[in-house]
Amino acid sequence: MRDSYKKIVFLTGAGISAESGLATFRSENGLWNNHRVEDVATIEAYYKNPDYVHDFYNEMKPELWNAKPNKAHLAITKLQKEYPADVHIITQNVDTLHEKAKSKNIYHIHGQINQAVCMNCGQVLETWGDVTSETVCKNCQVMGMMKPNIVFFGENLLYMDKVEELLRSCDLFVSVGTSRVVFPAASFVQTAKYYGADTIEFNLEATSNNFYFDKHVMGKAGETLPKFVDGLLSKVSDS
Ligand code: NAD
């Protein structure tokens, strides 16, 4: 591992928001907030029963609206403010806790809970209110085409051109709180490593498929990440 870095890329997953009280993705029985993943997070499910899928995300909004960033989100913001490098955040999370922590350079590759996208014209609507199959697009005026701006299984990820560029050009890749079972995000570390980055993973436990990481730090991200950030910052003040 190097002593200092010029471009740092974080990949964050549901685990970084766990200490803010938000449930992570798959429990052992394959449920997400008490629903089958197949019923609420696939494009097939959305076409089959849009109202059911809308209800699921509408019901989730108040909890995500009220959630507060924790020490792990704030540590990344501190790094962005105080460390002399470009720091980017690729997040799989649909919550807005990085924004609430006042971070910048955030790429929501799986979308955002507070957005809907018109499948007719592509217009993105920002709203914490309910979106239903009767919502009318403000741009094209068509009703019933506003989909939650959540990337479902079976759909393309967002910002992939930017992500690819970041993975190829960063010198440090940091994964935080992701089980790395959801592809292609699970393979980002491989690209970063291949192009020469140091790679480090923060998770509660050892993840599978993790040989591309130079280092694993186990524990709660709210405890381990602030220490890591302070360590990087202390090397700047030493130099
Ligand atoms: P995941 O739920 O599959 O995995 C979470 C990982 O975080 C696990 O490996 C777990 O060991 C680790 N973890 C749990 N608590 C932690 C802590 N305090 N500190 C460090 N690590 C901790 O999540 P994923 O890999 O992000 O994939 C799930 C998908 O579900 C994502 O694509 C995302 O879109 C969606 N999701 C988002 C949210 C959110 O926005 N907050 C919540 C749930 C699911």
mmCIF file of C-alpha atoms and ligand atoms in Angstrom:
data_model
loop_
_atom_site.group_PDB
_atom_site.id
_atom_site.type_symbol
_atom_site.label_atom_id
_atom_site.label_comp_id
_atom_site.label_asym_id
_atom_site.label_seq_id
_atom_site.Cartn_x
_atom_site.Cartn_y
_atom_site.Cartn_z
ATOM 1 C CA MET A 1 0.000 0.000 0.000
ATOM 2 C CA ARG A 2 1.229 3.499 -0.875
ATOM 3 C CA ASP A 3 1.627 6.301 1.669
ATOM 4 C CA SER A 4 -0.372 8.876 -0.249
ATOM 5 C CA TYR A 5 -2.911 9.001 -3.053
ATOM 6 C CA LYS A 6 -4.060 11.314 -5.837
ATOM 7 C CA LYS A 7 -7.429 9.762 -6.729
ATOM 8 C CA ILE A 8 -9.529 7.781 -4.283
ATOM 9 C CA VAL A 9 -12.688 5.914 -5.225
ATOM 10 C CA PHE A 10 -15.129 4.579 -2.643
ATOM 11 C CA LEU A 11 -17.681 1.909 -3.453
ATOM 12 C CA THR A 12 -20.348 1.948 -0.765
ATOM 13 C CA GLY A 13 -23.137 -0.530 -0.113
ATOM 14 C CA ALA A 14 -26.010 -1.029 2.300
ATOM 15 C CA GLY A 15 -23.574 -1.783 5.162
ATOM 16 C CA ILE A 16 -22.398 1.832 5.365
ATOM 17 C CA SER A 17 -25.969 2.872 6.180
ATOM 18 C CA ALA A 18 -26.617 0.048 8.669
ATOM 19 C CA GLU A 19 -25.452 2.191 11.614
ATOM 20 C CA SER A 20 -27.961 4.827 10.506
ATOM 21 C CA GLY A 21 -30.640 2.228 11.194
ATOM 22 C CA LEU A 22 -31.324 1.175 7.591
ATOM 23 C CA ALA A 23 -31.722 -2.533 6.894
ATOM 24 C CA THR A 24 -29.176 -4.165 4.602
ATOM 25 C CA PHE A 25 -30.323 -6.054 1.550
ATOM 26 C CA ARG A 26 -30.749 -9.781 1.768
ATOM 27 C CA SER A 27 -31.446 -11.437 5.049
ATOM 28 C CA GLU A 28 -30.723 -15.143 5.316
ATOM 29 C CA ASN A 29 -34.212 -15.970 4.081
ATOM 30 C CA GLY A 30 -33.792 -13.834 0.954
ATOM 31 C CA LEU A 31 -36.169 -11.087 2.051
ATOM 32 C CA TRP A 32 -35.689 -7.315 1.780
ATOM 33 C CA ASN A 33 -37.810 -5.338 4.258
ATOM 34 C CA ASN A 34 -40.072 -8.412 4.491
ATOM 35 C CA HIS A 35 -40.631 -8.717 0.729
ATOM 36 C CA ARG A 36 -39.236 -11.242 -1.719
ATOM 37 C CA VAL A 37 -36.448 -9.570 -3.717
ATOM 38 C CA GLU A 38 -37.970 -11.060 -6.899
ATOM 39 C CA ASP A 39 -41.278 -9.271 -6.220
ATOM 40 C CA VAL A 40 -39.935 -5.764 -5.673
ATOM 41 C CA ALA A 41 -36.524 -5.441 -7.301
ATOM 42 C CA THR A 42 -36.810 -6.943 -10.760
ATOM 43 C CA ILE A 43 -38.000 -5.292 -13.945
ATOM 44 C CA GLU A 44 -40.315 -8.273 -14.569
ATOM 45 C CA ALA A 45 -42.053 -7.657 -11.242
ATOM 46 C CA TYR A 46 -42.471 -3.982 -12.095
ATOM 47 C CA TYR A 47 -44.138 -4.709 -15.457
ATOM 48 C CA LYS A 48 -46.335 -7.392 -13.901
ATOM 49 C CA ASN A 49 -47.555 -5.382 -10.939
ATOM 50 C CA PRO A 50 -46.378 -1.744 -10.957
ATOM 51 C CA ASP A 51 -48.670 -0.720 -8.092
ATOM 52 C CA TYR A 52 -47.199 -3.329 -5.768
ATOM 53 C CA VAL A 53 -43.668 -2.182 -6.602
ATOM 54 C CA HIS A 54 -44.589 1.526 -6.288
ATOM 55 C CA ASP A 55 -46.140 0.840 -2.873
ATOM 56 C CA PHE A 56 -42.975 -0.892 -1.672
ATOM 57 C CA TYR A 57 -40.735 2.093 -2.525
ATOM 58 C CA ASN A 58 -43.313 4.683 -1.407
ATOM 59 C CA GLU A 59 -43.510 2.965 1.977
ATOM 60 C CA MET A 60 -39.731 3.001 2.281
ATOM 61 C CA LYS A 61 -39.439 6.759 1.692
ATOM 62 C CA PRO A 62 -40.297 8.124 5.166
ATOM 63 C CA GLU A 63 -37.629 5.936 6.805
ATOM 64 C CA LEU A 64 -34.970 7.022 4.304
ATOM 65 C CA TRP A 65 -36.074 10.657 4.514
ATOM 66 C CA ASN A 66 -35.644 10.587 8.302
ATOM 67 C CA ALA A 67 -32.329 8.669 8.389
ATOM 68 C CA LYS A 68 -29.219 10.557 9.406
ATOM 69 C CA PRO A 69 -25.675 10.009 8.147
ATOM 70 C CA ASN A 70 -23.373 8.174 10.535
ATOM 71 C CA LYS A 71 -19.663 8.431 11.311
ATOM 72 C CA ALA A 72 -18.691 6.434 8.229
ATOM 73 C CA HIS A 73 -20.487 8.807 5.825
ATOM 74 C CA LEU A 74 -19.025 11.783 7.686
ATOM 75 C CA ALA A 75 -15.504 10.314 7.527
ATOM 76 C CA ILE A 76 -15.668 10.266 3.718
ATOM 77 C CA THR A 77 -16.803 13.894 3.701
ATOM 78 C CA LYS A 78 -13.900 14.785 5.975
ATOM 79 C CA LEU A 79 -11.498 13.080 3.583
ATOM 80 C CA GLN A 80 -13.009 15.001 0.657
ATOM 81 C CA LYS A 81 -12.543 18.272 2.505
ATOM 82 C CA GLU A 82 -9.121 17.766 4.058
ATOM 83 C CA TYR A 83 -7.145 15.338 1.910
ATOM 84 C CA PRO A 84 -5.332 16.626 -1.194
ATOM 85 C CA ALA A 85 -6.814 14.103 -3.641
ATOM 86 C CA ASP A 86 -9.837 13.703 -5.860
ATOM 87 C CA VAL A 87 -12.294 11.633 -3.852
ATOM 88 C CA HIS A 88 -15.296 10.020 -5.570
ATOM 89 C CA ILE A 89 -18.143 7.926 -4.206
ATOM 90 C CA ILE A 90 -19.793 5.208 -6.252
ATOM 91 C CA THR A 91 -22.745 4.086 -4.191
ATOM 92 C CA GLN A 92 -25.095 1.153 -4.591
ATOM 93 C CA ASN A 93 -27.355 2.754 -2.017
ATOM 94 C CA VAL A 94 -30.637 4.318 -2.924
ATOM 95 C CA ASP A 95 -30.668 6.372 0.272
ATOM 96 C CA THR A 96 -29.302 9.932 0.255
ATOM 97 C CA LEU A 97 -27.038 9.719 3.292
ATOM 98 C CA HIS A 98 -23.884 10.694 1.395
ATOM 99 C CA GLU A 99 -25.705 13.846 0.254
ATOM 100 C CA LYS A 100 -26.921 14.504 3.801
ATOM 101 C CA ALA A 101 -23.318 14.141 4.997
ATOM 102 C CA LYS A 102 -22.471 16.882 2.482
ATOM 103 C CA SER A 103 -20.227 14.715 0.362
ATOM 104 C CA LYS A 104 -19.734 15.506 -3.320
ATOM 105 C CA ASN A 105 -18.853 13.500 -6.468
ATOM 106 C CA ILE A 106 -21.559 10.913 -5.701
ATOM 107 C CA TYR A 107 -22.696 8.412 -8.341
ATOM 108 C CA HIS A 108 -25.842 6.447 -7.481
ATOM 109 C CA ILE A 109 -25.335 3.505 -9.817
ATOM 110 C CA HIS A 110 -28.501 1.770 -8.537
ATOM 111 C CA GLY A 111 -30.602 4.935 -8.566
ATOM 112 C CA GLN A 112 -32.174 6.976 -5.795
ATOM 113 C CA ILE A 113 -35.306 6.481 -3.727
ATOM 114 C CA ASN A 114 -36.259 10.158 -4.103
ATOM 115 C CA GLN A 115 -36.450 10.026 -7.889
ATOM 116 C CA ALA A 116 -38.729 8.592 -10.566
ATOM 117 C CA VAL A 117 -37.904 8.344 -14.249
ATOM 118 C CA CYS A 118 -40.354 8.596 -17.142
ATOM 119 C CA MET A 119 -40.086 5.522 -19.352
ATOM 120 C CA ASN A 120 -41.623 7.522 -22.199
ATOM 121 C CA CYS A 121 -39.253 10.513 -22.344
ATOM 122 C CA GLY A 122 -36.497 9.873 -19.788
ATOM 123 C CA GLN A 123 -37.363 12.885 -17.618
ATOM 124 C CA VAL A 124 -36.243 12.449 -13.988
ATOM 125 C CA LEU A 125 -38.619 13.666 -11.289
ATOM 126 C CA GLU A 126 -37.204 14.456 -7.839
ATOM 127 C CA THR A 127 -39.744 13.728 -5.130
ATOM 128 C CA TRP A 128 -40.049 12.339 -1.619
ATOM 129 C CA GLY A 129 -43.795 12.071 -2.204
ATOM 130 C CA ASP A 130 -45.644 9.005 -3.483
ATOM 131 C CA VAL A 131 -45.238 7.969 -7.116
ATOM 132 C CA THR A 132 -48.038 5.786 -8.520
ATOM 133 C CA SER A 133 -49.184 4.384 -11.833
ATOM 134 C CA GLU A 134 -51.341 7.507 -12.108
ATOM 135 C CA THR A 135 -48.440 9.950 -11.803
ATOM 136 C CA VAL A 136 -48.193 12.183 -14.871
ATOM 137 C CA CYS A 137 -44.796 13.095 -16.311
ATOM 138 C CA LYS A 138 -44.259 16.853 -16.002
ATOM 139 C CA ASN A 139 -42.303 16.864 -19.255
ATOM 140 C CA CYS A 140 -44.277 14.722 -21.738
ATOM 141 C CA GLN A 141 -47.610 14.736 -19.821
ATOM 142 C CA VAL A 142 -47.989 10.954 -20.247
ATOM 143 C CA MET A 143 -49.580 9.139 -17.302
ATOM 144 C CA GLY A 144 -48.466 5.804 -15.887
ATOM 145 C CA MET A 145 -44.904 5.749 -17.200
ATOM 146 C CA MET A 146 -43.073 7.038 -14.119
ATOM 147 C CA LYS A 147 -40.924 4.201 -12.752
ATOM 148 C CA PRO A 148 -39.063 4.486 -9.437
ATOM 149 C CA ASN A 149 -35.531 5.544 -10.432
ATOM 150 C CA ILE A 150 -34.207 2.358 -8.895
ATOM 151 C CA VAL A 151 -32.100 0.081 -11.063
ATOM 152 C CA PHE A 152 -33.839 -3.266 -10.928
ATOM 153 C CA PHE A 153 -32.232 -6.614 -11.607
ATOM 154 C CA GLY A 154 -32.418 -6.886 -15.395
ATOM 155 C CA GLU A 155 -31.632 -3.192 -16.043
ATOM 156 C CA ASN A 156 -28.443 -1.302 -16.872
ATOM 157 C CA LEU A 157 -26.546 0.458 -14.118
ATOM 158 C CA LEU A 158 -26.314 4.247 -14.192
ATOM 159 C CA TYR A 159 -23.140 6.318 -14.741
ATOM 160 C CA MET A 160 -21.155 3.321 -15.997
ATOM 161 C CA ASP A 161 -18.952 5.367 -18.364
ATOM 162 C CA LYS A 162 -17.872 7.565 -15.475
ATOM 163 C CA VAL A 163 -17.449 4.569 -13.187
ATOM 164 C CA GLU A 164 -15.227 2.774 -15.673
ATOM 165 C CA GLU A 165 -13.065 5.886 -16.043
ATOM 166 C CA LEU A 166 -12.765 6.230 -12.251
ATOM 167 C CA LEU A 167 -11.883 2.583 -11.728
ATOM 168 C CA ARG A 168 -9.148 2.756 -14.354
ATOM 169 C CA SER A 169 -7.613 5.959 -13.045
ATOM 170 C CA CYS A 170 -7.828 5.734 -9.244
ATOM 171 C CA ASP A 171 -4.816 4.828 -7.138
ATOM 172 C CA LEU A 172 -6.887 3.762 -4.116
ATOM 173 C CA PHE A 173 -10.152 1.797 -4.241
ATOM 174 C CA VAL A 174 -12.066 1.482 -0.976
ATOM 175 C CA SER A 175 -15.088 -0.793 -0.626
ATOM 176 C CA VAL A 176 -17.347 -0.173 2.368
ATOM 177 C CA GLY A 177 -20.254 -2.321 3.552
ATOM 178 C CA THR A 178 -21.032 -4.283 0.447
ATOM 179 C CA SER A 179 -21.503 -8.038 0.348
ATOM 180 C CA ARG A 180 -20.235 -8.062 -3.228
ATOM 181 C CA VAL A 181 -22.823 -10.547 -4.382
ATOM 182 C CA VAL A 182 -24.566 -8.014 -6.639
ATOM 183 C CA PHE A 183 -22.764 -7.697 -10.004
ATOM 184 C CA PRO A 184 -21.266 -5.813 -11.726
ATOM 185 C CA ALA A 185 -20.404 -3.709 -8.649
ATOM 186 C CA ALA A 186 -18.844 -6.799 -7.078
ATOM 187 C CA SER A 187 -16.242 -6.837 -9.847
ATOM 188 C CA PHE A 188 -15.208 -3.158 -9.638
ATOM 189 C CA VAL A 189 -12.324 -4.068 -7.338
ATOM 190 C CA GLN A 190 -10.917 -6.325 -10.039
ATOM 191 C CA THR A 191 -10.838 -3.480 -12.567
ATOM 192 C CA ALA A 192 -9.262 -1.073 -10.078
ATOM 193 C CA LYS A 193 -6.626 -3.651 -9.102
ATOM 194 C CA TYR A 194 -5.915 -4.520 -12.710
ATOM 195 C CA TYR A 195 -5.205 -0.845 -13.463
ATOM 196 C CA GLY A 196 -2.845 -0.550 -10.503
ATOM 197 C CA ALA A 197 -4.855 0.764 -7.545
ATOM 198 C CA ASP A 198 -4.307 -0.238 -3.943
ATOM 199 C CA THR A 199 -7.507 -1.900 -2.761
ATOM 200 C CA ILE A 200 -9.012 -2.108 0.688
ATOM 201 C CA GLU A 201 -12.267 -3.468 2.024
ATOM 202 C CA PHE A 202 -14.233 -2.476 5.120
ATOM 203 C CA ASN A 203 -16.896 -4.920 6.224
ATOM 204 C CA LEU A 204 -18.289 -6.507 9.372
ATOM 205 C CA GLU A 205 -17.085 -9.882 8.206
ATOM 206 C CA ALA A 206 -14.966 -11.573 5.546
ATOM 207 C CA THR A 207 -16.759 -11.424 2.191
ATOM 208 C CA SER A 208 -16.589 -14.120 -0.455
ATOM 209 C CA ASN A 209 -14.679 -13.688 -3.676
ATOM 210 C CA ASN A 210 -12.370 -11.123 -2.148
ATOM 211 C CA PHE A 211 -8.888 -11.937 -3.447
ATOM 212 C CA TYR A 212 -8.470 -8.651 -5.310
ATOM 213 C CA PHE A 213 -8.250 -6.718 -2.049
ATOM 214 C CA ASP A 214 -4.825 -5.894 -0.612
ATOM 215 C CA LYS A 215 -6.305 -5.377 2.818
ATOM 216 C CA HIS A 216 -9.461 -6.246 4.752
ATOM 217 C CA VAL A 217 -10.603 -4.277 7.770
ATOM 218 C CA MET A 218 -13.311 -6.002 9.754
ATOM 219 C CA GLY A 219 -15.676 -4.185 12.093
ATOM 220 C CA LYS A 220 -18.352 -1.543 11.996
ATOM 221 C CA ALA A 221 -17.621 1.034 9.315
ATOM 222 C CA GLY A 222 -18.639 3.824 11.724
ATOM 223 C CA GLU A 223 -15.658 2.810 13.863
ATOM 224 C CA THR A 224 -13.099 1.597 11.335
ATOM 225 C CA LEU A 225 -13.496 4.198 8.568
ATOM 226 C CA PRO A 226 -12.897 7.342 10.695
ATOM 227 C CA LYS A 227 -9.640 5.755 11.952
ATOM 228 C CA PHE A 228 -8.566 4.972 8.405
ATOM 229 C CA VAL A 229 -9.327 8.531 7.265
ATOM 230 C CA ASP A 230 -7.436 10.002 10.208
ATOM 231 C CA GLY A 231 -4.499 7.740 9.320
ATOM 232 C CA LEU A 232 -4.434 9.075 5.745
ATOM 233 C CA LEU A 233 -4.714 12.664 6.987
ATOM 234 C CA SER A 234 -1.890 12.202 9.501
ATOM 235 C CA LYS A 235 0.438 11.169 6.670
ATOM 236 C CA VAL A 236 -0.355 14.464 4.923
ATOM 237 C CA SER A 237 0.478 16.501 7.992
ATOM 238 C CA ASP A 238 3.736 14.489 8.454
ATOM 239 C CA SER A 239 4.924 15.217 4.916
HETATM 240 P P1 NAD B 1 -25.849 -6.144 1.163
HETATM 241 O O1 NAD B 1 -27.010 -5.941 2.084
HETATM 242 O O2 NAD B 1 -25.890 -7.278 0.214
HETATM 243 O O3 NAD B 1 -24.538 -6.278 2.041
HETATM 244 C C1 NAD B 1 -24.266 -5.431 3.115
HETATM 245 C C2 NAD B 1 -22.866 -5.722 3.595
HETATM 246 O O4 NAD B 1 -22.550 -4.781 4.593
HETATM 247 C C3 NAD B 1 -22.697 -7.112 4.218
HETATM 248 O O5 NAD B 1 -21.545 -7.719 3.648
HETATM 249 C C4 NAD B 1 -22.494 -6.831 5.701
HETATM 250 O O6 NAD B 1 -21.571 -7.728 6.294
HETATM 251 C C5 NAD B 1 -21.919 -5.425 5.671
HETATM 252 N N1 NAD B 1 -22.216 -4.628 6.858
HETATM 253 C C6 NAD B 1 -23.353 -4.621 7.596
HETATM 254 N N2 NAD B 1 -23.264 -3.709 8.583
HETATM 255 C C7 NAD B 1 -22.036 -3.139 8.468
HETATM 256 C C8 NAD B 1 -21.347 -2.141 9.207
HETATM 257 N N3 NAD B 1 -21.902 -1.522 10.265
HETATM 258 N N4 NAD B 1 -20.096 -1.803 8.811
HETATM 259 C C9 NAD B 1 -19.502 -2.411 7.743
HETATM 260 N N5 NAD B 1 -20.121 -3.367 7.006
HETATM 261 C C10 NAD B 1 -21.369 -3.716 7.370
HETATM 262 O O7 NAD B 1 -25.656 -4.761 0.422
HETATM 263 P P2 NAD B 1 -25.059 -4.356 -0.983
HETATM 264 O O8 NAD B 1 -23.824 -5.147 -1.249
HETATM 265 O O9 NAD B 1 -25.014 -2.885 -0.982
HETATM 266 O O10 NAD B 1 -26.135 -4.829 -2.060
HETATM 267 C C11 NAD B 1 -27.464 -4.600 -1.813
HETATM 268 C C12 NAD B 1 -28.290 -3.828 -2.806
HETATM 269 O O11 NAD B 1 -29.464 -3.409 -2.117
HETATM 270 C C13 NAD B 1 -27.666 -2.545 -3.277
HETATM 271 O O12 NAD B 1 -27.626 -2.655 -4.629
HETATM 272 C C14 NAD B 1 -28.613 -1.417 -2.898
HETATM 273 O O13 NAD B 1 -29.136 -0.812 -4.055
HETATM 274 C C15 NAD B 1 -29.765 -2.050 -2.204
HETATM 275 N N6 NAD B 1 -30.005 -1.542 -0.825
HETATM 276 C C16 NAD B 1 -29.785 -0.232 -0.501
HETATM 277 C C17 NAD B 1 -29.977 0.208 0.804
HETATM 278 C C18 NAD B 1 -29.739 1.665 1.130
HETATM 279 O O14 NAD B 1 -29.857 2.497 0.239
HETATM 280 N N7 NAD B 1 -29.395 1.995 2.363
HETATM 281 C C19 NAD B 1 -30.371 -0.679 1.794
HETATM 282 C C20 NAD B 1 -30.599 -2.009 1.427
HETATM 283 C C21 NAD B 1 -30.411 -2.433 0.124
#
